[in-house]
Short mmCIF file of N, CA and C in Angstrom, two decimals:
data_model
loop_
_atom_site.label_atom_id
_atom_site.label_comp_id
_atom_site.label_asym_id
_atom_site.label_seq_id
_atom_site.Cartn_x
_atom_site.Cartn_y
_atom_site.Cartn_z
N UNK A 181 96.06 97.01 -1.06
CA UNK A 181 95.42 97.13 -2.35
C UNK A 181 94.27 98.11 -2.24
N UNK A 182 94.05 99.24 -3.31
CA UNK A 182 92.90 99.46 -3.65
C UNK A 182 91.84 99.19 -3.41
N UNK A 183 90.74 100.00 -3.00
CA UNK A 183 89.13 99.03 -2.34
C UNK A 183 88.90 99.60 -3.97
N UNK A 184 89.20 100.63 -4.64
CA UNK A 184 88.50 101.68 -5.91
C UNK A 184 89.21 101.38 -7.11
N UNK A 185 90.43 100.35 -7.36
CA UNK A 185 91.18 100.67 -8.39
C UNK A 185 90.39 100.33 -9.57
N UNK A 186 90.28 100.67 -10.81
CA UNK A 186 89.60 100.97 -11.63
C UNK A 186 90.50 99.25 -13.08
N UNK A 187 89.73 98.93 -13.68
CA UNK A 187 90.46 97.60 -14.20
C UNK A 187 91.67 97.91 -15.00
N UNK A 188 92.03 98.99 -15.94
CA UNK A 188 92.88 99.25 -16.33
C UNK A 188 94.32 99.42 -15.02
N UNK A 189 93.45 99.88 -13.68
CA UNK A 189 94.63 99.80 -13.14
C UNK A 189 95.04 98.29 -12.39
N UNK A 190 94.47 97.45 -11.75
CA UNK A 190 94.42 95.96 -11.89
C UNK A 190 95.41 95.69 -12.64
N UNK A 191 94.58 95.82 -14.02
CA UNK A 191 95.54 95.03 -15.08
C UNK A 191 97.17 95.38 -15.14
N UNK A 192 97.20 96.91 -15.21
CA UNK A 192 98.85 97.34 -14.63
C UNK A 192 99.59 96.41 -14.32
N UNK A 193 98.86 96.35 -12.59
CA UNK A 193 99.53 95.47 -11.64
C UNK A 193 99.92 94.44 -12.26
N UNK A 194 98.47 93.43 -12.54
CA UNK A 194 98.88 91.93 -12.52
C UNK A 194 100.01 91.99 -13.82
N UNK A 195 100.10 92.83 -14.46
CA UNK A 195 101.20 92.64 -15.39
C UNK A 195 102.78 92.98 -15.22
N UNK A 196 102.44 93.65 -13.91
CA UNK A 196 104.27 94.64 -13.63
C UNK A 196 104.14 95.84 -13.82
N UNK A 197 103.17 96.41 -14.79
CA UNK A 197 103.69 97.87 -14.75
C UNK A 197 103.53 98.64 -14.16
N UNK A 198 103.82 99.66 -14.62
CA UNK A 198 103.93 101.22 -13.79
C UNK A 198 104.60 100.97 -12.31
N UNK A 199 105.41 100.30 -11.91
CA UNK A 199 106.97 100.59 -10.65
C UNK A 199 105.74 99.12 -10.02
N UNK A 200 106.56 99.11 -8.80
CA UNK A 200 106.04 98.07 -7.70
C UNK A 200 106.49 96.56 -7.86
N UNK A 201 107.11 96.36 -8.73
CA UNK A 201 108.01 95.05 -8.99
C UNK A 201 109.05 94.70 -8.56
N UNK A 202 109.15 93.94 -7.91
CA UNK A 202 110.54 93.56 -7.48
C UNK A 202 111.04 92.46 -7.64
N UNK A 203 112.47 92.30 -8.37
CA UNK A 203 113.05 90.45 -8.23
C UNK A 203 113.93 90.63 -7.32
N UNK A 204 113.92 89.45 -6.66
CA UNK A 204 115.18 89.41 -5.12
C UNK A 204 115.82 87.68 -5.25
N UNK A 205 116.74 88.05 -4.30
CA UNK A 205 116.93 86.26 -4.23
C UNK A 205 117.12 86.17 -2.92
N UNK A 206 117.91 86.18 -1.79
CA UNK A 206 118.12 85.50 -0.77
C UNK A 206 117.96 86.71 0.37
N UNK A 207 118.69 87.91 -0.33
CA UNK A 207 118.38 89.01 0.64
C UNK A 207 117.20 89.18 1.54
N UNK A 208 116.75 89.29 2.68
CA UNK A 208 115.81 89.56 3.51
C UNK A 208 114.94 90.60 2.65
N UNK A 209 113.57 90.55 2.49
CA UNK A 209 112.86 91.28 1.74
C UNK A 209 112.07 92.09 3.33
N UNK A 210 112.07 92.76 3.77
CA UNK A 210 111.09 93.13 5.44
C UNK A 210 110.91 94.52 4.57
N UNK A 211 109.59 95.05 5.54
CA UNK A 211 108.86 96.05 5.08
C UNK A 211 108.17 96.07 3.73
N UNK A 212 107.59 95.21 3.42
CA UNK A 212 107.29 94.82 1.93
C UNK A 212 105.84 95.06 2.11
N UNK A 213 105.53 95.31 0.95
CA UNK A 213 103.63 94.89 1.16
C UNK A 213 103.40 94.37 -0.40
N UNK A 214 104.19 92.87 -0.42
CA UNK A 214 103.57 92.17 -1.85
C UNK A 214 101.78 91.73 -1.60
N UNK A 215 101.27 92.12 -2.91
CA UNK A 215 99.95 90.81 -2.82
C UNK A 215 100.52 89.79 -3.74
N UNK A 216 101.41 89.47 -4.41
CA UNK A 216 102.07 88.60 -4.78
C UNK A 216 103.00 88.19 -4.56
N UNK A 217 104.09 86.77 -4.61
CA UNK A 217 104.99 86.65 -4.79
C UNK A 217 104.99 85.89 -5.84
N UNK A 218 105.25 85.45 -6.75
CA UNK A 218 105.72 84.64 -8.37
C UNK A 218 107.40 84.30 -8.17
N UNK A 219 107.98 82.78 -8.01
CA UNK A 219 108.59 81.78 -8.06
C UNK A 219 108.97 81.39 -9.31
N UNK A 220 109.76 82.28 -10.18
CA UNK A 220 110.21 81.08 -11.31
C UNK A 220 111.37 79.99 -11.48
N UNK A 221 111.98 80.10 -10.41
CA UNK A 221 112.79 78.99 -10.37
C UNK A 221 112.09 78.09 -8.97
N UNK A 222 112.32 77.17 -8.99
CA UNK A 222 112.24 76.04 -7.57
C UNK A 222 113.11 77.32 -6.27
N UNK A 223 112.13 77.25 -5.67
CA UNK A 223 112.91 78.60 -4.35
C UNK A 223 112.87 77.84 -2.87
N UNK A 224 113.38 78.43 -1.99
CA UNK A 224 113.10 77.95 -0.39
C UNK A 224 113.03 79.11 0.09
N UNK A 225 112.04 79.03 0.73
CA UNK A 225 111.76 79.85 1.74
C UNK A 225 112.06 79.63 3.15
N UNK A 226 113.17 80.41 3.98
CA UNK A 226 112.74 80.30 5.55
C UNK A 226 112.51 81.20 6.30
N UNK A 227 111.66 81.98 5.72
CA UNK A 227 110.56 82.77 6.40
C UNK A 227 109.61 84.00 6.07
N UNK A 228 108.40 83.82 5.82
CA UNK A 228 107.45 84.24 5.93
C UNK A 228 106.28 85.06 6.76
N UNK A 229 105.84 86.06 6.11
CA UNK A 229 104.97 87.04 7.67
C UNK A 229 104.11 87.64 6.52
N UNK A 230 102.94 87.18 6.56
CA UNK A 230 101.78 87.80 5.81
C UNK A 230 100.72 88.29 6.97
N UNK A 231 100.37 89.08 6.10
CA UNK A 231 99.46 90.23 7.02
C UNK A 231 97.35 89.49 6.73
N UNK A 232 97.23 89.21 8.06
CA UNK A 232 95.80 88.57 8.05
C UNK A 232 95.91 86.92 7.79
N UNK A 233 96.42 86.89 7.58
CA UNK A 233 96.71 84.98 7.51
C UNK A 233 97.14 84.44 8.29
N UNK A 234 96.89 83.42 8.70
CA UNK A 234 97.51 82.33 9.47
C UNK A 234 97.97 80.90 9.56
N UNK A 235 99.19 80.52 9.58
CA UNK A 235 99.82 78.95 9.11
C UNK A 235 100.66 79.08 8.31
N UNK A 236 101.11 80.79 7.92
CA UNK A 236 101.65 81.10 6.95
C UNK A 236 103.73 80.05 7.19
N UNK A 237 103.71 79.98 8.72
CA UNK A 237 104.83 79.02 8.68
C UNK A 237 105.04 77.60 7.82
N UNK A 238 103.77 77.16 7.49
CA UNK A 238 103.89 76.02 6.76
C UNK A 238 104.36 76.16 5.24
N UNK A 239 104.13 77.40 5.00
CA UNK A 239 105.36 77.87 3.88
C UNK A 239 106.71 78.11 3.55
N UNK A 240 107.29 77.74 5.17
CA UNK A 240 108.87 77.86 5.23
C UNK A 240 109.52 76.40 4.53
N UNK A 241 109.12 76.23 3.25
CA UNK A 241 109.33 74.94 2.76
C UNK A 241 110.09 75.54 1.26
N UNK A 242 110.02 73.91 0.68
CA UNK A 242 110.93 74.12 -1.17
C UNK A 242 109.66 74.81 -1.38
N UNK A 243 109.75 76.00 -2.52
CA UNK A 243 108.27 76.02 -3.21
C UNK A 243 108.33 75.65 -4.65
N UNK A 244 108.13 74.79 -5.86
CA UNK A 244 108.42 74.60 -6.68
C UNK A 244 108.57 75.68 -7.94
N UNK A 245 109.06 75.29 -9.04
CA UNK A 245 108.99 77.12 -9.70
C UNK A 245 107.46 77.05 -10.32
N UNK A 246 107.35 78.06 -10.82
CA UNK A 246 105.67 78.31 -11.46
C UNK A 246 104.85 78.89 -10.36
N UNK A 247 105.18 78.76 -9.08
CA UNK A 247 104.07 78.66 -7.85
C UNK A 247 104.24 80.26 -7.35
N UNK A 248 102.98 80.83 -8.24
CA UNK A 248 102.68 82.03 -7.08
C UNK A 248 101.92 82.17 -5.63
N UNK A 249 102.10 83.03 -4.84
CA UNK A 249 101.54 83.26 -3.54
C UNK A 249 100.72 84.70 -3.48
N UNK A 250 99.26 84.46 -3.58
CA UNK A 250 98.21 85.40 -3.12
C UNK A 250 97.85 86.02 -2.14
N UNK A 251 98.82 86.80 -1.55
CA UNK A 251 98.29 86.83 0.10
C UNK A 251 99.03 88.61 0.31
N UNK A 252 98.80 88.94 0.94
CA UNK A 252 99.85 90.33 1.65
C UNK A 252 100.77 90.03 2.38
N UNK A 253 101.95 89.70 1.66
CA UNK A 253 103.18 89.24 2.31
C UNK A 253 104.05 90.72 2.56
N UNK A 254 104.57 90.33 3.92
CA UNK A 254 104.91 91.81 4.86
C UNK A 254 106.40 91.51 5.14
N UNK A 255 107.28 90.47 4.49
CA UNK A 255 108.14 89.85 5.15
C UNK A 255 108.51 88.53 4.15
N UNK A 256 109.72 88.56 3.81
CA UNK A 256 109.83 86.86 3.31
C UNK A 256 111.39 86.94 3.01
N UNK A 257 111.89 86.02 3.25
CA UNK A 257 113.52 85.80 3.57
C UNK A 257 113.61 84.35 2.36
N UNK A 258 114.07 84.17 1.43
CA UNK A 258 114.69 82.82 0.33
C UNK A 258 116.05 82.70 1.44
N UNK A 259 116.34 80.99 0.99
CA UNK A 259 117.80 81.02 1.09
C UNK A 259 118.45 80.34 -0.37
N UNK A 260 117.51 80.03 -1.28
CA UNK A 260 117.87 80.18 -2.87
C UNK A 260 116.42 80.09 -3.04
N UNK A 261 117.26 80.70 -4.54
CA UNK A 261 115.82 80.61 -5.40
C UNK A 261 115.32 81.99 -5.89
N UNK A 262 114.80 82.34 -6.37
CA UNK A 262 114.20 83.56 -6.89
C UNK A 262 112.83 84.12 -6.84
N UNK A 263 112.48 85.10 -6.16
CA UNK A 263 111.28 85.64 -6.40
C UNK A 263 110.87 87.34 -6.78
N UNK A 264 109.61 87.28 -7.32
CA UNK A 264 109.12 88.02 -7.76
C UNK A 264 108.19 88.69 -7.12
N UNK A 265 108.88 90.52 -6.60
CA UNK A 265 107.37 90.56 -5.37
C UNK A 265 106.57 91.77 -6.24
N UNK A 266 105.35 91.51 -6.12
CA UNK A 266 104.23 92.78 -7.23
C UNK A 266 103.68 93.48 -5.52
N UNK A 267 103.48 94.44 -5.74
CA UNK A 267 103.11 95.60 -4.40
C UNK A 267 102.04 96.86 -5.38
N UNK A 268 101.41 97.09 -4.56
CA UNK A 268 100.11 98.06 -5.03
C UNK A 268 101.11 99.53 -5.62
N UNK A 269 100.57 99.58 -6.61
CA UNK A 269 101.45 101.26 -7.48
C UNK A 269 100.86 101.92 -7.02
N UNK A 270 99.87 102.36 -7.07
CA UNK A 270 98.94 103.86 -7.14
C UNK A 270 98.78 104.72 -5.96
N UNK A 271 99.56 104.40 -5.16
CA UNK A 271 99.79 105.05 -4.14
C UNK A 271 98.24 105.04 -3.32
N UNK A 272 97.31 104.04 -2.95
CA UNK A 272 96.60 103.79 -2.51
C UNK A 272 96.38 102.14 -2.11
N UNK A 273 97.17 101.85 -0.76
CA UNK A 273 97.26 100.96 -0.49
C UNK A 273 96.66 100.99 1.18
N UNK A 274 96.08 99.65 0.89
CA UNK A 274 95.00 99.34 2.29
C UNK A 274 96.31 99.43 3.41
N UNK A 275 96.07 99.69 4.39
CA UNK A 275 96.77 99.66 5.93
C UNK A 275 96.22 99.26 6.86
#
């Protein structure tokens, strides 16, 4: 993410626009850089790899639907269920 993004561009994001959205279902998601994931159906996860966090295994569980995840996820594998990954647009993303 942005250390500079300006609120109009924020707002973009948290809404979907301008590219960086993705819906997936079971397919291996690797090489990703979500700061979100958004769950609208009841999903499972078995496996997870966020960048700077730790315990992130205790998320290899059901996650119920409604339940987003705040974090820099680098990695996340469903074996049902649906998710929603949001990733920085502006071509200025932390590394």
């Amino acid at each position: 993410m942005s250390r500079y993004d300006t609120d109009n561009t924020l707002l973009f994001e948290m809404l979907g626009k301008g590219g960086g959205t993705k819906v997936f279902t079971t397919a291996a998601q690797t090489s990703t850089d979500f700061y979100c994931v958004y769950f609208p159906v009841e999903s499972v996860i078995t496996s997870i790899t966020a960048d700077g966090c730790t315990g992130e295994s205790a998320l290899q569980t059901t996650i119920p639907a409604g339940t987003q995840l705040l974090m820099r996820i680098t990695s996340i594998t469903l074996s049902s269920g649906i998710g929603i990954g949001y990733s920085e647009h502006d071509g200025d993303a932390n590394s």
